């Protein structure tokens, strides 16, 4: 199987602070030395700064379907 590391950053902890939420996501992903981010089922709007920082390393997960 795949060795996939997961973490949860709860959006409710950053209510009304999208930039703070994205900063927490970025910090977590950098701590994990993430190569790629799968946003399967992810239903939040990300800031332009977050998208720019991770451009080319994000996917929705649909491409894993056969």
PDB file of C-alpha atoms in Angstrom, residues 3-60:
ATOM      1  CA  UNK A   3       2.505   5.356   2.815  1.00  0.00           C
ATOM      2  CA  UNK A   4       0.261   8.426   3.023  1.00  0.00           C
ATOM      3  CA  UNK A   5       0.530  10.843   5.931  1.00  0.00           C
ATOM      4  CA  UNK A   6      -2.588  12.768   6.921  1.00  0.00           C
ATOM      5  CA  UNK A   7      -3.275  15.666   9.262  1.00  0.00           C
ATOM      6  CA  UNK A   8      -6.409  17.622  10.101  1.00  0.00           C
ATOM      7  CA  UNK A   9      -6.481  21.406  10.425  1.00  0.00           C
ATOM      8  CA  UNK A  10      -9.978  22.298  11.596  1.00  0.00           C
ATOM      9  CA  UNK A  11     -11.545  25.236   9.805  1.00  0.00           C
ATOM     10  CA  UNK A  12     -13.814  25.963  12.788  1.00  0.00           C
ATOM     11  CA  UNK A  13     -10.715  26.943  14.770  1.00  0.00           C
ATOM     12  CA  UNK A  14     -10.200  29.826  12.309  1.00  0.00           C
ATOM     13  CA  UNK A  15     -13.780  31.038  11.919  1.00  0.00           C
ATOM     14  CA  UNK A  16     -13.761  34.172   9.750  1.00  0.00           C
ATOM     15  CA  UNK A  17      -9.962  34.103   9.346  1.00  0.00           C
ATOM     16  CA  UNK A  18      -9.240  32.494   5.990  1.00  0.00           C
ATOM     17  CA  UNK A  19      -5.661  33.789   5.878  1.00  0.00           C
ATOM     18  CA  UNK A  20      -4.981  32.322   9.332  1.00  0.00           C
ATOM     19  CA  UNK A  21      -6.416  28.983   8.263  1.00  0.00           C
ATOM     20  CA  UNK A  22      -4.302  28.920   5.106  1.00  0.00           C
ATOM     21  CA  UNK A  23      -1.215  29.849   7.149  1.00  0.00           C
ATOM     22  CA  UNK A  24      -1.894  26.930   9.507  1.00  0.00           C
ATOM     23  CA  UNK A  25      -2.304  24.597   6.517  1.00  0.00           C
ATOM     24  CA  UNK A  26       0.960  25.813   5.011  1.00  0.00           C
ATOM     25  CA  UNK A  27       2.809  25.404   8.320  1.00  0.00           C
ATOM     26  CA  UNK A  28       1.486  21.855   8.715  1.00  0.00           C
ATOM     27  CA  UNK A  29       2.352  20.917   5.133  1.00  0.00           C
ATOM     28  CA  UNK A  30       5.870  22.330   5.452  1.00  0.00           C
ATOM     29  CA  UNK A  31       6.397  20.451   8.739  1.00  0.00           C
ATOM     30  CA  UNK A  32       5.462  17.263   6.880  1.00  0.00           C
ATOM     31  CA  UNK A  33       7.686  18.192   3.912  1.00  0.00           C
ATOM     32  CA  UNK A  34       4.687  17.558   1.638  1.00  0.00           C
ATOM     33  CA  UNK A  35       5.397  16.843  -2.017  1.00  0.00           C
ATOM     34  CA  UNK A  36       1.775  16.869  -3.140  1.00  0.00           C
ATOM     35  CA  UNK A  37      -1.599  17.869  -1.679  1.00  0.00           C
ATOM     36  CA  UNK A  38      -4.800  15.995  -2.537  1.00  0.00           C
ATOM     37  CA  UNK A  39      -7.877  18.174  -2.001  1.00  0.00           C
ATOM     38  CA  UNK A  40     -10.407  15.354  -2.355  1.00  0.00           C
ATOM     39  CA  UNK A  41     -13.656  16.524  -0.801  1.00  0.00           C
ATOM     40  CA  UNK A  42     -12.093  19.832   0.234  1.00  0.00           C
ATOM     41  CA  UNK A  43     -14.850  22.447   0.188  1.00  0.00           C
ATOM     42  CA  UNK A  44     -13.117  25.659   1.287  1.00  0.00           C
ATOM     43  CA  UNK A  45     -11.961  28.639  -0.724  1.00  0.00           C
ATOM     44  CA  UNK A  46      -8.186  28.960  -0.517  1.00  0.00           C
ATOM     45  CA  UNK A  47      -6.387  32.295  -0.615  1.00  0.00           C
ATOM     46  CA  UNK A  48      -4.374  33.309  -3.668  1.00  0.00           C
ATOM     47  CA  UNK A  49      -1.226  33.194  -1.520  1.00  0.00           C
ATOM     48  CA  UNK A  50      -1.841  29.558  -0.566  1.00  0.00           C
ATOM     49  CA  UNK A  51      -2.618  28.512  -4.137  1.00  0.00           C
ATOM     50  CA  UNK A  52       0.498  30.300  -5.426  1.00  0.00           C
ATOM     51  CA  UNK A  53       2.690  28.690  -2.760  1.00  0.00           C
ATOM     52  CA  UNK A  54       1.485  25.184  -3.668  1.00  0.00           C
ATOM     53  CA  UNK A  55       0.861  25.651  -7.403  1.00  0.00           C
ATOM     54  CA  UNK A  56       1.654  22.528  -9.385  1.00  0.00           C
ATOM     55  CA  UNK A  57       1.535  20.375  -6.237  1.00  0.00           C
ATOM     56  CA  UNK A  58      -2.244  20.229  -5.641  1.00  0.00           C
ATOM     57  CA  UNK A  59      -4.877  17.916  -7.075  1.00  0.00           C
ATOM     58  CA  UNK A  60      -8.538  17.186  -6.487  1.00  0.00           C
TER      59      UNK A  60
END
